[in-house]
JSON list of C-alpha atoms and ligand atoms in Angstrom, two decimals:
[
{"chain": "A", "resi": 21, "resn": "MET", "atom": "CA", "xyz": [5.06, 147.47, 93.62]},
{"chain": "A", "resi": 22, "resn": "ASP", "atom": "CA", "xyz": [8.31, 149.09, 93.57]},
{"chain": "A", "resi": 23, "resn": "ILE", "atom": "CA", "xyz": [9.01, 150.21, 89.94]},
{"chain": "A", "resi": 24, "resn": "SER", "atom": "CA", "xyz": [12.40, 151.85, 90.95]},
{"chain": "A", "resi": 25, "resn": "GLY", "atom": "CA", "xyz": [13.77, 148.03, 91.33]},
{"chain": "A", "resi": 26, "resn": "LEU", "atom": "CA", "xyz": [12.54, 147.11, 88.03]},
{"chain": "A", "resi": 27, "resn": "LYS", "atom": "CA", "xyz": [15.31, 145.05, 86.12]},
{"chain": "A", "resi": 28, "resn": "ARG", "atom": "CA", "xyz": [17.04, 146.54, 82.98]},
{"chain": "A", "resi": 29, "resn": "ARG", "atom": "CA", "xyz": [20.10, 145.85, 80.77]},
{"chain": "A", "resi": 30, "resn": "GLY", "atom": "CA", "xyz": [22.58, 148.51, 81.16]},
{"chain": "A", "resi": 31, "resn": "LEU", "atom": "CA", "xyz": [23.27, 150.52, 78.08]},
{"chain": "A", "resi": 32, "resn": "MET", "atom": "CA", "xyz": [26.65, 151.27, 76.56]},
{"chain": "A", "resi": 33, "resn": "TYR", "atom": "CA", "xyz": [26.67, 155.44, 76.14]},
{"chain": "A", "resi": 34, "resn": "VAL", "atom": "CA", "xyz": [29.28, 156.26, 73.59]},
{"chain": "A", "resi": 35, "resn": "LEU", "atom": "CA", "xyz": [30.23, 160.29, 73.90]},
{"chain": "A", "resi": 36, "resn": "SER", "atom": "CA", "xyz": [32.49, 161.09, 70.95]},
{"chain": "A", "resi": 37, "resn": "SER", "atom": "CA", "xyz": [33.69, 164.44, 69.95]},
{"chain": "A", "resi": 38, "resn": "PRO", "atom": "CA", "xyz": [36.59, 166.39, 68.25]},
{"chain": "A", "resi": 39, "resn": "SER", "atom": "CA", "xyz": [39.18, 167.20, 71.30]},
{"chain": "A", "resi": 40, "resn": "GLY", "atom": "CA", "xyz": [38.35, 170.40, 72.61]},
{"chain": "A", "resi": 41, "resn": "ALA", "atom": "CA", "xyz": [34.27, 170.08, 72.08]},
{"chain": "A", "resi": 42, "resn": "GLY", "atom": "CA", "xyz": [33.65, 169.50, 76.08]},
{"chain": "A", "resi": 43, "resn": "LYS", "atom": "CA", "xyz": [33.36, 166.30, 75.96]},
{"chain": "A", "resi": 44, "resn": "THR", "atom": "CA", "xyz": [35.36, 165.46, 79.34]},
{"chain": "A", "resi": 45, "resn": "THR", "atom": "CA", "xyz": [33.44, 167.86, 81.37]},
{"chain": "A", "resi": 46, "resn": "ILE", "atom": "CA", "xyz": [30.16, 166.32, 80.18]},
{"chain": "A", "resi": 47, "resn": "THR", "atom": "CA", "xyz": [31.19, 162.80, 80.97]},
{"chain": "A", "resi": 48, "resn": "ARG", "atom": "CA", "xyz": [32.87, 163.79, 84.54]},
{"chain": "A", "resi": 49, "resn": "ALA", "atom": "CA", "xyz": [29.03, 165.19, 85.22]},
{"chain": "A", "resi": 50, "resn": "LEU", "atom": "CA", "xyz": [27.06, 162.42, 83.84]},
{"chain": "A", "resi": 51, "resn": "LEU", "atom": "CA", "xyz": [29.40, 160.14, 86.27]},
{"chain": "A", "resi": 52, "resn": "GLU", "atom": "CA", "xyz": [28.30, 162.49, 88.94]},
{"chain": "A", "resi": 53, "resn": "LYS", "atom": "CA", "xyz": [24.69, 162.68, 88.56]},
{"chain": "A", "resi": 54, "resn": "ASN", "atom": "CA", "xyz": [24.68, 158.74, 87.89]},
{"chain": "A", "resi": 55, "resn": "ALA", "atom": "CA", "xyz": [27.09, 157.84, 90.37]},
{"chain": "A", "resi": 56, "resn": "ASP", "atom": "CA", "xyz": [25.44, 154.22, 91.76]},
{"chain": "A", "resi": 57, "resn": "LYS", "atom": "CA", "xyz": [24.14, 153.52, 87.89]},
{"chain": "A", "resi": 58, "resn": "MET", "atom": "CA", "xyz": [26.90, 154.22, 85.82]},
{"chain": "A", "resi": 59, "resn": "ILE", "atom": "CA", "xyz": [30.81, 153.58, 85.40]},
{"chain": "A", "resi": 60, "resn": "ILE", "atom": "CA", "xyz": [33.41, 154.51, 82.86]},
{"chain": "A", "resi": 61, "resn": "SER", "atom": "CA", "xyz": [35.16, 152.83, 80.86]},
{"chain": "A", "resi": 62, "resn": "ILE", "atom": "CA", "xyz": [38.98, 153.15, 81.51]},
{"chain": "A", "resi": 63, "resn": "SER", "atom": "CA", "xyz": [40.75, 153.02, 77.98]},
{"chain": "A", "resi": 64, "resn": "ALA", "atom": "CA", "xyz": [44.19, 151.43, 77.84]},
{"chain": "A", "resi": 65, "resn": "THR", "atom": "CA", "xyz": [46.97, 153.64, 75.88]},
{"chain": "A", "resi": 66, "resn": "THR", "atom": "CA", "xyz": [50.47, 153.55, 74.40]},
{"chain": "A", "resi": 67, "resn": "ARG", "atom": "CA", "xyz": [50.16, 157.26, 74.29]},
{"chain": "A", "resi": 68, "resn": "GLN", "atom": "CA", "xyz": [52.46, 159.26, 76.67]},
{"chain": "A", "resi": 69, "resn": "GLN", "atom": "CA", "xyz": [51.10, 160.08, 80.60]},
{"chain": "A", "resi": 70, "resn": "ARG", "atom": "CA", "xyz": [50.30, 163.57, 80.69]},
{"chain": "A", "resi": 71, "resn": "ALA", "atom": "CA", "xyz": [51.60, 165.01, 84.17]},
{"chain": "A", "resi": 72, "resn": "SER", "atom": "CA", "xyz": [47.99, 165.71, 85.20]},
{"chain": "A", "resi": 73, "resn": "GLU", "atom": "CA", "xyz": [46.93, 161.80, 84.55]},
{"chain": "A", "resi": 74, "resn": "VAL", "atom": "CA", "xyz": [46.61, 159.31, 86.90]},
{"chain": "A", "resi": 75, "resn": "ASP", "atom": "CA", "xyz": [47.41, 155.74, 85.93]},
{"chain": "A", "resi": 76, "resn": "GLY", "atom": "CA", "xyz": [44.63, 153.45, 86.36]},
{"chain": "A", "resi": 77, "resn": "GLN", "atom": "CA", "xyz": [42.07, 156.24, 86.88]},
{"chain": "A", "resi": 78, "resn": "ASP", "atom": "CA", "xyz": [42.45, 158.50, 83.04]},
{"chain": "A", "resi": 79, "resn": "TYR", "atom": "CA", "xyz": [43.93, 155.39, 81.17]},
{"chain": "A", "resi": 80, "resn": "TYR", "atom": "CA", "xyz": [45.72, 152.10, 81.65]},
{"chain": "A", "resi": 81, "resn": "PHE", "atom": "CA", "xyz": [49.21, 153.40, 80.35]},
{"chain": "A", "resi": 82, "resn": "SER", "atom": "CA", "xyz": [50.59, 150.17, 78.36]},
{"chain": "A", "resi": 83, "resn": "ASP", "atom": "CA", "xyz": [53.65, 150.30, 76.34]},
{"chain": "A", "resi": 84, "resn": "ILE", "atom": "CA", "xyz": [53.07, 148.62, 72.75]},
{"chain": "A", "resi": 85, "resn": "PRO", "atom": "CA", "xyz": [53.97, 144.63, 73.37]},
{"chain": "A", "resi": 86, "resn": "GLU", "atom": "CA", "xyz": [51.23, 144.87, 76.15]},
{"chain": "A", "resi": 87, "resn": "PHE", "atom": "CA", "xyz": [48.57, 146.45, 74.22]},
{"chain": "A", "resi": 88, "resn": "ASN", "atom": "CA", "xyz": [49.45, 143.97, 71.53]},
{"chain": "A", "resi": 89, "resn": "LYS", "atom": "CA", "xyz": [49.12, 140.87, 74.10]},
{"chain": "A", "resi": 90, "resn": "MET", "atom": "CA", "xyz": [45.58, 142.69, 75.20]},
{"chain": "A", "resi": 91, "resn": "VAL", "atom": "CA", "xyz": [43.99, 142.74, 71.43]},
{"chain": "A", "resi": 92, "resn": "GLU", "atom": "CA", "xyz": [45.23, 138.98, 70.59]},
{"chain": "A", "resi": 93, "resn": "GLU", "atom": "CA", "xyz": [44.18, 137.59, 73.70]},
{"chain": "A", "resi": 94, "resn": "GLY", "atom": "CA", "xyz": [40.49, 139.16, 73.06]},
{"chain": "A", "resi": 95, "resn": "ASP", "atom": "CA", "xyz": [40.79, 141.22, 75.86]},
{"chain": "A", "resi": 96, "resn": "MET", "atom": "CA", "xyz": [39.98, 144.40, 74.52]},
{"chain": "A", "resi": 97, "resn": "LEU", "atom": "CA", "xyz": [36.35, 145.12, 72.96]},
{"chain": "A", "resi": 98, "resn": "GLU", "atom": "CA", "xyz": [37.45, 147.40, 69.88]},
{"chain": "A", "resi": 99, "resn": "HIS", "atom": "CA", "xyz": [41.08, 149.26, 69.57]},
{"chain": "A", "resi": 100, "resn": "ALA", "atom": "CA", "xyz": [42.14, 151.79, 67.24]},
{"chain": "A", "resi": 101, "resn": "LYS", "atom": "CA", "xyz": [44.80, 154.10, 66.40]},
{"chain": "A", "resi": 102, "resn": "VAL", "atom": "CA", "xyz": [44.35, 157.78, 67.08]},
{"chain": "A", "resi": 103, "resn": "PHE", "atom": "CA", "xyz": [46.72, 160.47, 66.94]},
{"chain": "A", "resi": 104, "resn": "ASP", "atom": "CA", "xyz": [49.99, 158.00, 66.31]},
{"chain": "A", "resi": 105, "resn": "ASN", "atom": "CA", "xyz": [48.86, 155.91, 69.54]},
{"chain": "A", "resi": 106, "resn": "TYR", "atom": "CA", "xyz": [46.84, 153.20, 70.12]},
{"chain": "A", "resi": 107, "resn": "TYR", "atom": "CA", "xyz": [43.90, 153.38, 72.60]},
{"chain": "A", "resi": 108, "resn": "GLY", "atom": "CA", "xyz": [41.25, 149.93, 73.22]},
{"chain": "A", "resi": 109, "resn": "THR", "atom": "CA", "xyz": [38.39, 149.28, 75.55]},
{"chain": "A", "resi": 110, "resn": "PRO", "atom": "CA", "xyz": [39.32, 146.76, 78.00]},
{"chain": "A", "resi": 111, "resn": "ARG", "atom": "CA", "xyz": [36.41, 144.00, 77.82]},
{"chain": "A", "resi": 112, "resn": "ALA", "atom": "CA", "xyz": [35.91, 142.52, 81.01]},
{"chain": "A", "resi": 113, "resn": "PRO", "atom": "CA", "xyz": [34.87, 145.49, 82.99]},
{"chain": "A", "resi": 114, "resn": "VAL", "atom": "CA", "xyz": [32.33, 146.63, 80.62]},
{"chain": "A", "resi": 115, "resn": "GLU", "atom": "CA", "xyz": [30.59, 143.13, 80.52]},
{"chain": "A", "resi": 116, "resn": "LYS", "atom": "CA", "xyz": [30.06, 142.95, 83.92]},
{"chain": "A", "resi": 117, "resn": "ALA", "atom": "CA", "xyz": [28.47, 146.43, 84.62]},
{"chain": "A", "resi": 118, "resn": "LEU", "atom": "CA", "xyz": [26.51, 145.82, 81.66]},
{"chain": "A", "resi": 119, "resn": "SER", "atom": "CA", "xyz": [25.61, 142.13, 83.82]},
{"chain": "A", "resi": 120, "resn": "GLU", "atom": "CA", "xyz": [24.62, 144.37, 86.42]},
{"chain": "A", "resi": 121, "resn": "GLY", "atom": "CA", "xyz": [22.36, 146.58, 84.79]},
{"chain": "A", "resi": 122, "resn": "LYS", "atom": "CA", "xyz": [24.57, 149.38, 84.69]},
{"chain": "A", "resi": 123, "resn": "ASP", "atom": "CA", "xyz": [25.54, 151.70, 82.29]},
{"chain": "A", "resi": 124, "resn": "VAL", "atom": "CA", "xyz": [28.76, 152.11, 81.06]},
{"chain": "A", "resi": 125, "resn": "ILE", "atom": "CA", "xyz": [30.21, 155.45, 79.49]},
{"chain": "A", "resi": 126, "resn": "PHE", "atom": "CA", "xyz": [32.94, 155.72, 76.64]},
{"chain": "A", "resi": 127, "resn": "ASP", "atom": "CA", "xyz": [34.86, 158.41, 75.65]},
{"chain": "A", "resi": 128, "resn": "ILE", "atom": "CA", "xyz": [35.97, 156.53, 72.24]},
{"chain": "A", "resi": 129, "resn": "ASP", "atom": "CA", "xyz": [36.35, 158.07, 68.75]},
{"chain": "A", "resi": 130, "resn": "TRP", "atom": "CA", "xyz": [34.55, 157.16, 65.46]},
{"chain": "A", "resi": 131, "resn": "GLN", "atom": "CA", "xyz": [36.49, 154.10, 64.61]},
{"chain": "A", "resi": 132, "resn": "GLY", "atom": "CA", "xyz": [35.85, 152.54, 68.12]},
{"chain": "A", "resi": 133, "resn": "THR", "atom": "CA", "xyz": [32.24, 153.73, 67.89]},
{"chain": "A", "resi": 134, "resn": "GLN", "atom": "CA", "xyz": [32.21, 151.52, 64.62]},
{"chain": "A", "resi": 135, "resn": "GLN", "atom": "CA", "xyz": [33.84, 148.69, 65.75]},
{"chain": "A", "resi": 136, "resn": "LEU", "atom": "CA", "xyz": [31.02, 148.46, 68.74]},
{"chain": "A", "resi": 137, "resn": "ARG", "atom": "CA", "xyz": [27.97, 149.28, 66.86]},
{"chain": "A", "resi": 138, "resn": "GLU", "atom": "CA", "xyz": [28.88, 145.88, 65.03]},
{"chain": "A", "resi": 139, "resn": "MET", "atom": "CA", "xyz": [29.49, 143.79, 67.78]},
{"chain": "A", "resi": 140, "resn": "ALA", "atom": "CA", "xyz": [26.50, 145.55, 70.32]},
{"chain": "A", "resi": 141, "resn": "ARG", "atom": "CA", "xyz": [24.04, 147.46, 68.44]},
{"chain": "A", "resi": 142, "resn": "ASP", "atom": "CA", "xyz": [21.10, 147.18, 70.43]},
{"chain": "A", "resi": 143, "resn": "ASP", "atom": "CA", "xyz": [23.48, 148.21, 73.83]},
{"chain": "A", "resi": 144, "resn": "LEU", "atom": "CA", "xyz": [24.59, 150.84, 72.18]},
{"chain": "A", "resi": 145, "resn": "VAL", "atom": "CA", "xyz": [23.47, 154.79, 72.26]},
{"chain": "A", "resi": 146, "resn": "THR", "atom": "CA", "xyz": [25.82, 157.60, 70.44]},
{"chain": "A", "resi": 147, "resn": "VAL", "atom": "CA", "xyz": [26.12, 161.00, 70.95]},
{"chain": "A", "resi": 148, "resn": "PHE", "atom": "CA", "xyz": [28.50, 163.21, 69.03]},
{"chain": "A", "resi": 149, "resn": "ILE", "atom": "CA", "xyz": [29.55, 166.74, 70.71]},
{"chain": "A", "resi": 150, "resn": "LEU", "atom": "CA", "xyz": [30.06, 169.33, 68.21]},
{"chain": "A", "resi": 151, "resn": "PRO", "atom": "CA", "xyz": [32.04, 172.59, 69.27]},
{"chain": "A", "resi": 152, "resn": "PRO", "atom": "CA", "xyz": [29.77, 175.92, 68.49]},
{"chain": "A", "resi": 153, "resn": "SER", "atom": "CA", "xyz": [32.32, 177.05, 66.09]},
{"chain": "A", "resi": 154, "resn": "ALA", "atom": "CA", "xyz": [35.66, 176.73, 64.78]},
{"chain": "A", "resi": 155, "resn": "ARG", "atom": "CA", "xyz": [37.17, 179.92, 66.86]},
{"chain": "A", "resi": 156, "resn": "GLU", "atom": "CA", "xyz": [35.55, 178.42, 69.95]},
{"chain": "A", "resi": 157, "resn": "LEU", "atom": "CA", "xyz": [37.17, 174.91, 69.37]},
{"chain": "A", "resi": 158, "resn": "GLU", "atom": "CA", "xyz": [41.02, 176.77, 68.54]},
{"chain": "A", "resi": 159, "resn": "ASN", "atom": "CA", "xyz": [40.41, 178.31, 71.67]},
{"chain": "A", "resi": 160, "resn": "ARG", "atom": "CA", "xyz": [39.35, 175.85, 74.03]},
{"chain": "A", "resi": 161, "resn": "LEU", "atom": "CA", "xyz": [42.51, 173.39, 72.52]},
{"chain": "A", "resi": 162, "resn": "ARG", "atom": "CA", "xyz": [44.92, 175.95, 72.80]},
{"chain": "A", "resi": 163, "resn": "ASN", "atom": "CA", "xyz": [43.88, 177.21, 76.46]},
{"chain": "A", "resi": 164, "resn": "ARG", "atom": "CA", "xyz": [44.06, 173.24, 77.24]},
{"chain": "A", "resi": 165, "resn": "SER", "atom": "CA", "xyz": [47.81, 173.18, 75.58]},
{"chain": "A", "resi": 166, "resn": "GLN", "atom": "CA", "xyz": [49.05, 175.57, 78.37]},
{"chain": "A", "resi": 167, "resn": "ASN", "atom": "CA", "xyz": [48.44, 173.13, 81.09]},
{"chain": "A", "resi": 168, "resn": "THR", "atom": "CA", "xyz": [49.48, 170.21, 78.97]},
{"chain": "A", "resi": 169, "resn": "LEU", "atom": "CA", "xyz": [52.49, 171.48, 77.49]},
{"chain": "A", "resi": 170, "resn": "GLU", "atom": "CA", "xyz": [51.50, 170.61, 73.89]},
{"chain": "A", "resi": 171, "resn": "THR", "atom": "CA", "xyz": [53.86, 172.15, 71.15]},
{"chain": "A", "resi": 172, "resn": "ASP", "atom": "CA", "xyz": [52.17, 174.25, 68.31]},
{"chain": "A", "resi": 173, "resn": "ALA", "atom": "CA", "xyz": [52.58, 171.59, 66.00]},
{"chain": "A", "resi": 174, "resn": "GLN", "atom": "CA", "xyz": [50.71, 169.02, 68.17]},
{"chain": "A", "resi": 175, "resn": "ILE", "atom": "CA", "xyz": [48.14, 171.62, 68.46]},
{"chain": "A", "resi": 176, "resn": "ARG", "atom": "CA", "xyz": [47.89, 172.12, 64.63]},
{"chain": "A", "resi": 177, "resn": "GLY", "atom": "CA", "xyz": [47.43, 168.31, 64.35]},
{"chain": "A", "resi": 178, "resn": "ARG", "atom": "CA", "xyz": [44.83, 168.47, 66.57]},
{"chain": "A", "resi": 179, "resn": "MET", "atom": "CA", "xyz": [42.98, 170.90, 64.72]},
{"chain": "A", "resi": 180, "resn": "SER", "atom": "CA", "xyz": [43.21, 168.92, 61.63]},
{"chain": "A", "resi": 181, "resn": "LYS", "atom": "CA", "xyz": [42.24, 165.34, 63.53]},
{"chain": "A", "resi": 182, "resn": "SER", "atom": "CA", "xyz": [39.07, 167.65, 64.92]},
{"chain": "A", "resi": 183, "resn": "ASN", "atom": "CA", "xyz": [38.08, 168.55, 61.53]},
{"chain": "A", "resi": 184, "resn": "ASP", "atom": "CA", "xyz": [38.52, 165.14, 60.35]},
{"chain": "A", "resi": 185, "resn": "GLU", "atom": "CA", "xyz": [36.51, 163.51, 63.33]},
{"chain": "A", "resi": 186, "resn": "MET", "atom": "CA", "xyz": [33.91, 166.06, 62.55]},
{"chain": "A", "resi": 187, "resn": "THR", "atom": "CA", "xyz": [32.99, 164.69, 59.31]},
{"chain": "A", "resi": 188, "resn": "HIS", "atom": "CA", "xyz": [31.82, 161.49, 61.24]},
{"chain": "A", "resi": 189, "resn": "TYR", "atom": "CA", "xyz": [28.49, 163.25, 62.89]},
{"chain": "A", "resi": 190, "resn": "SER", "atom": "CA", "xyz": [26.25, 161.78, 60.92]},
{"chain": "A", "resi": 191, "resn": "GLU", "atom": "CA", "xyz": [27.08, 158.05, 61.83]},
{"chain": "A", "resi": 192, "resn": "TYR", "atom": "CA", "xyz": [25.57, 158.66, 65.35]},
{"chain": "A", "resi": 193, "resn": "ASP", "atom": "CA", "xyz": [22.28, 158.81, 67.30]},
{"chain": "A", "resi": 194, "resn": "TYR", "atom": "CA", "xyz": [22.15, 162.13, 68.63]},
{"chain": "A", "resi": 195, "resn": "VAL", "atom": "CA", "xyz": [24.07, 165.06, 68.18]},
{"chain": "A", "resi": 196, "resn": "LEU", "atom": "CA", "xyz": [24.82, 168.09, 70.25]},
{"chain": "A", "resi": 197, "resn": "ILE", "atom": "CA", "xyz": [25.79, 171.26, 69.92]},
{"chain": "A", "resi": 198, "resn": "ASN", "atom": "CA", "xyz": [27.84, 172.83, 73.23]},
{"chain": "A", "resi": 199, "resn": "GLN", "atom": "CA", "xyz": [27.58, 176.00, 73.29]},
{"chain": "A", "resi": 200, "resn": "ASP", "atom": "CA", "xyz": [26.48, 176.15, 76.85]},
{"chain": "A", "resi": 201, "resn": "ILE", "atom": "CA", "xyz": [28.33, 173.57, 78.69]},
{"chain": "A", "resi": 202, "resn": "ASP", "atom": "CA", "xyz": [24.91, 173.26, 81.37]},
{"chain": "A", "resi": 203, "resn": "LYS", "atom": "CA", "xyz": [22.53, 173.48, 78.83]},
{"chain": "A", "resi": 204, "resn": "THR", "atom": "CA", "xyz": [24.63, 170.16, 77.09]},
{"chain": "A", "resi": 205, "resn": "ILE", "atom": "CA", "xyz": [24.71, 168.19, 80.15]},
{"chain": "A", "resi": 206, "resn": "THR", "atom": "CA", "xyz": [21.48, 168.57, 80.43]},
{"chain": "A", "resi": 207, "resn": "GLN", "atom": "CA", "xyz": [20.42, 167.44, 77.01]},
{"chain": "A", "resi": 208, "resn": "ALA", "atom": "CA", "xyz": [22.72, 164.39, 77.25]},
{"chain": "A", "resi": 209, "resn": "GLN", "atom": "CA", "xyz": [21.01, 163.75, 80.74]},
{"chain": "A", "resi": 210, "resn": "MET", "atom": "CA", "xyz": [18.09, 163.64, 78.81]},
{"chain": "A", "resi": 211, "resn": "ILE", "atom": "CA", "xyz": [18.82, 161.45, 76.18]},
{"chain": "A", "resi": 212, "resn": "LEU", "atom": "CA", "xyz": [19.80, 158.76, 78.79]},
{"chain": "A", "resi": 213, "resn": "ASP", "atom": "CA", "xyz": [17.17, 158.95, 81.05]},
{"chain": "A", "resi": 214, "resn": "ALA", "atom": "CA", "xyz": [15.20, 158.34, 77.58]},
{"chain": "A", "resi": 215, "resn": "GLU", "atom": "CA", "xyz": [16.83, 155.41, 76.51]},
{"chain": "A", "resi": 216, "resn": "ARG", "atom": "CA", "xyz": [16.80, 153.93, 80.19]},
{"chain": "A", "resi": 217, "resn": "LEU", "atom": "CA", "xyz": [13.05, 153.53, 79.27]},
{"chain": "A", "resi": 218, "resn": "LYS", "atom": "CA", "xyz": [13.32, 151.65, 76.13]},
{"chain": "A", "resi": 219, "resn": "ARG", "atom": "CA", "xyz": [11.03, 148.93, 76.19]},
{"chain": "A", "resi": 220, "resn": "ARG", "atom": "CA", "xyz": [13.87, 146.21, 75.58]},
{"chain": "A", "resi": 221, "resn": "ARG", "atom": "CA", "xyz": [16.23, 146.94, 77.81]},
{"chain": "A", "resi": 222, "resn": "LEU", "atom": "CA", "xyz": [13.40, 146.97, 80.77]},
{"chain": "A", "resi": 223, "resn": "ILE", "atom": "CA", "xyz": [14.39, 143.09, 80.76]},
{"chain": "A", "resi": 224, "resn": "GLY", "atom": "CA", "xyz": [12.15, 143.04, 84.12]},
{"chain": "A", "resi": 225, "resn": "LEU", "atom": "CA", "xyz": [9.08, 144.48, 82.30]},
{"chain": "A", "resi": 226, "resn": "SER", "atom": "CA", "xyz": [6.97, 141.25, 81.56]},
{"chain": "A", "resi": 227, "resn": "ASP", "atom": "CA", "xyz": [7.42, 140.32, 85.85]},
{"chain": "A", "resi": 228, "resn": "PHE", "atom": "CA", "xyz": [6.17, 143.37, 86.48]},
{"chain": "A", "resi": 229, "resn": "VAL", "atom": "CA", "xyz": [2.77, 143.53, 84.35]},
{"chain": "A", "resi": 230, "resn": "ARG", "atom": "CA", "xyz": [2.26, 139.93, 85.72]},
{"chain": "A", "resi": 231, "resn": "GLY", "atom": "CA", "xyz": [2.67, 141.23, 89.14]},
{"chain": "A", "resi": 232, "resn": "VAL", "atom": "CA", "xyz": [0.00, 143.75, 88.36]},
{"chain": "A", "resi": 233, "resn": "LYS", "atom": "CA", "xyz": [-2.57, 142.01, 86.35]},
{"chain": "A", "resi": 234, "resn": "GLU", "atom": "CA", "xyz": [-2.34, 139.39, 89.02]},
{"chain": "A", "resi": 235, "resn": "GLY", "atom": "CA", "xyz": [-3.46, 142.37, 91.50]},
{"chain": "A", "resi": 236, "resn": "ARG", "atom": "CA", "xyz": [0.09, 143.34, 93.39]},
{"chain": "B", "resi": 29, "resn": "LIG", "atom": "P1", "xyz": [43.96, 161.89, 74.49]},
{"chain": "B", "resi": 29, "resn": "LIG", "atom": "O1", "xyz": [44.80, 161.33, 73.76]},
{"chain": "B", "resi": 29, "resn": "LIG", "atom": "O2", "xyz": [43.51, 163.47, 74.40]},
{"chain": "B", "resi": 29, "resn": "LIG", "atom": "O3", "xyz": [43.19, 161.44, 75.76]},
{"chain": "B", "resi": 29, "resn": "LIG", "atom": "O4", "xyz": [42.57, 160.91, 73.43]},
{"chain": "B", "resi": 29, "resn": "LIG", "atom": "C1", "xyz": [42.35, 161.21, 71.91]},
{"chain": "B", "resi": 29, "resn": "LIG", "atom": "C2", "xyz": [40.87, 160.73, 71.28]},
{"chain": "B", "resi": 29, "resn": "LIG", "atom": "O5", "xyz": [41.18, 159.06, 71.61]},
{"chain": "B", "resi": 29, "resn": "LIG", "atom": "C3", "xyz": [40.04, 161.37, 72.20]},
{"chain": "B", "resi": 29, "resn": "LIG", "atom": "O6", "xyz": [39.09, 161.23, 70.60]},
{"chain": "B", "resi": 29, "resn": "LIG", "atom": "C4", "xyz": [39.39, 159.82, 72.72]},
{"chain": "B", "resi": 29, "resn": "LIG", "atom": "O7", "xyz": [37.97, 159.76, 72.42]},
{"chain": "B", "resi": 29, "resn": "LIG", "atom": "C5", "xyz": [39.80, 159.03, 71.75]},
{"chain": "B", "resi": 29, "resn": "LIG", "atom": "N1", "xyz": [40.06, 157.27, 72.76]},
{"chain": "B", "resi": 29, "resn": "LIG", "atom": "C6", "xyz": [40.28, 157.20, 74.01]},
{"chain": "B", "resi": 29, "resn": "LIG", "atom": "N2", "xyz": [40.37, 155.81, 74.47]},
{"chain": "B", "resi": 29, "resn": "LIG", "atom": "C7", "xyz": [39.99, 155.08, 73.38]},
{"chain": "B", "resi": 29, "resn": "LIG", "atom": "C8", "xyz": [39.45, 154.04, 73.42]},
{"chain": "B", "resi": 29, "resn": "LIG", "atom": "O8", "xyz": [39.52, 153.36, 73.99]},
{"chain": "B", "resi": 29, "resn": "LIG", "atom": "N3", "xyz": [38.92, 153.54, 72.01]},
{"chain": "B", "resi": 29, "resn": "LIG", "atom": "C9", "xyz": [39.18, 154.43, 70.91]},
{"chain": "B", "resi": 29, "resn": "LIG", "atom": "N4", "xyz": [38.92, 153.86, 69.62]},
{"chain": "B", "resi": 29, "resn": "LIG", "atom": "N5", "xyz": [39.71, 155.65, 71.00]},
{"chain": "B", "resi": 29, "resn": "LIG", "atom": "C10", "xyz": [39.74, 156.16, 72.52]}
]
C-alpha cells in the first residue's frame, strides 16, 4: 500500500512574533521546503505598499472602502487593526487549500490568531517566535528600516508594539526562541511534521487500516 498517498486534512499553521524576530525568513524557508504541500495566505491590507513589496504577492493592497466591503460580505476569515492599519485574511484561498489536503501558513498577529482559534481550533497549529534579546530585536528593526525608509518614530512605535505583541506568547501552542535562524527553521519544520501525523488529520487512516486487514 502506498502510504505517501494517505489522505489527510490540511492544517492552518500560524506564525506570530513581534516584528524583527525573524518570522518572514522562517515563513519563506518553510514554503520552500514544503513547496508542493503548503501555500501562504496572502493578506489584504490598507497599509501603504513598501518599495520592496509586490501587490498580490506580499499583500493585496486595498483602500479602506474595498477592505470594509470584503469584511461585510464575509470574505475575510479574520481581520484586525495593527499599527493603525487594517489587515485581513481572504477566506476563499484558505478553504480551497485545506480541502485539497494542503497546509496554509499564516503570518498574522495575536488578534487574528484568536479569531482563527475560535472558528477552527482543530485545524490550527500556532507558533510564537521570540527574539533572543531586546538588543537583538532593536538591531534587527533598525537594520530593516534602512531598507524601508521608516522614520525613527515608526521604529519606536514598532518597538513598543513588539513589547505588547510579546505578552501574547502564552496563547500559542509552541514557542521558539530565534537565536540561530537555521535551528529555528528546523524546529518549525519538526512541529509541522509532527502535527501532520495527528490522527484526526489523517482522514484516510480507516481505509488504510481496512486495507491492511484485508491483506492489501
Ligand atoms: P507589516 O505591516 O510589517 O507587514 O505587518 C504588521 C503586522 O500585521 C505583523 O505582525 C503581521 O503578522 C500582521 N498581519 C499581517 N497580515 C495580517 C492579517 O491578515 N491579519 C492579522 N490579524 N494580522 C496580520
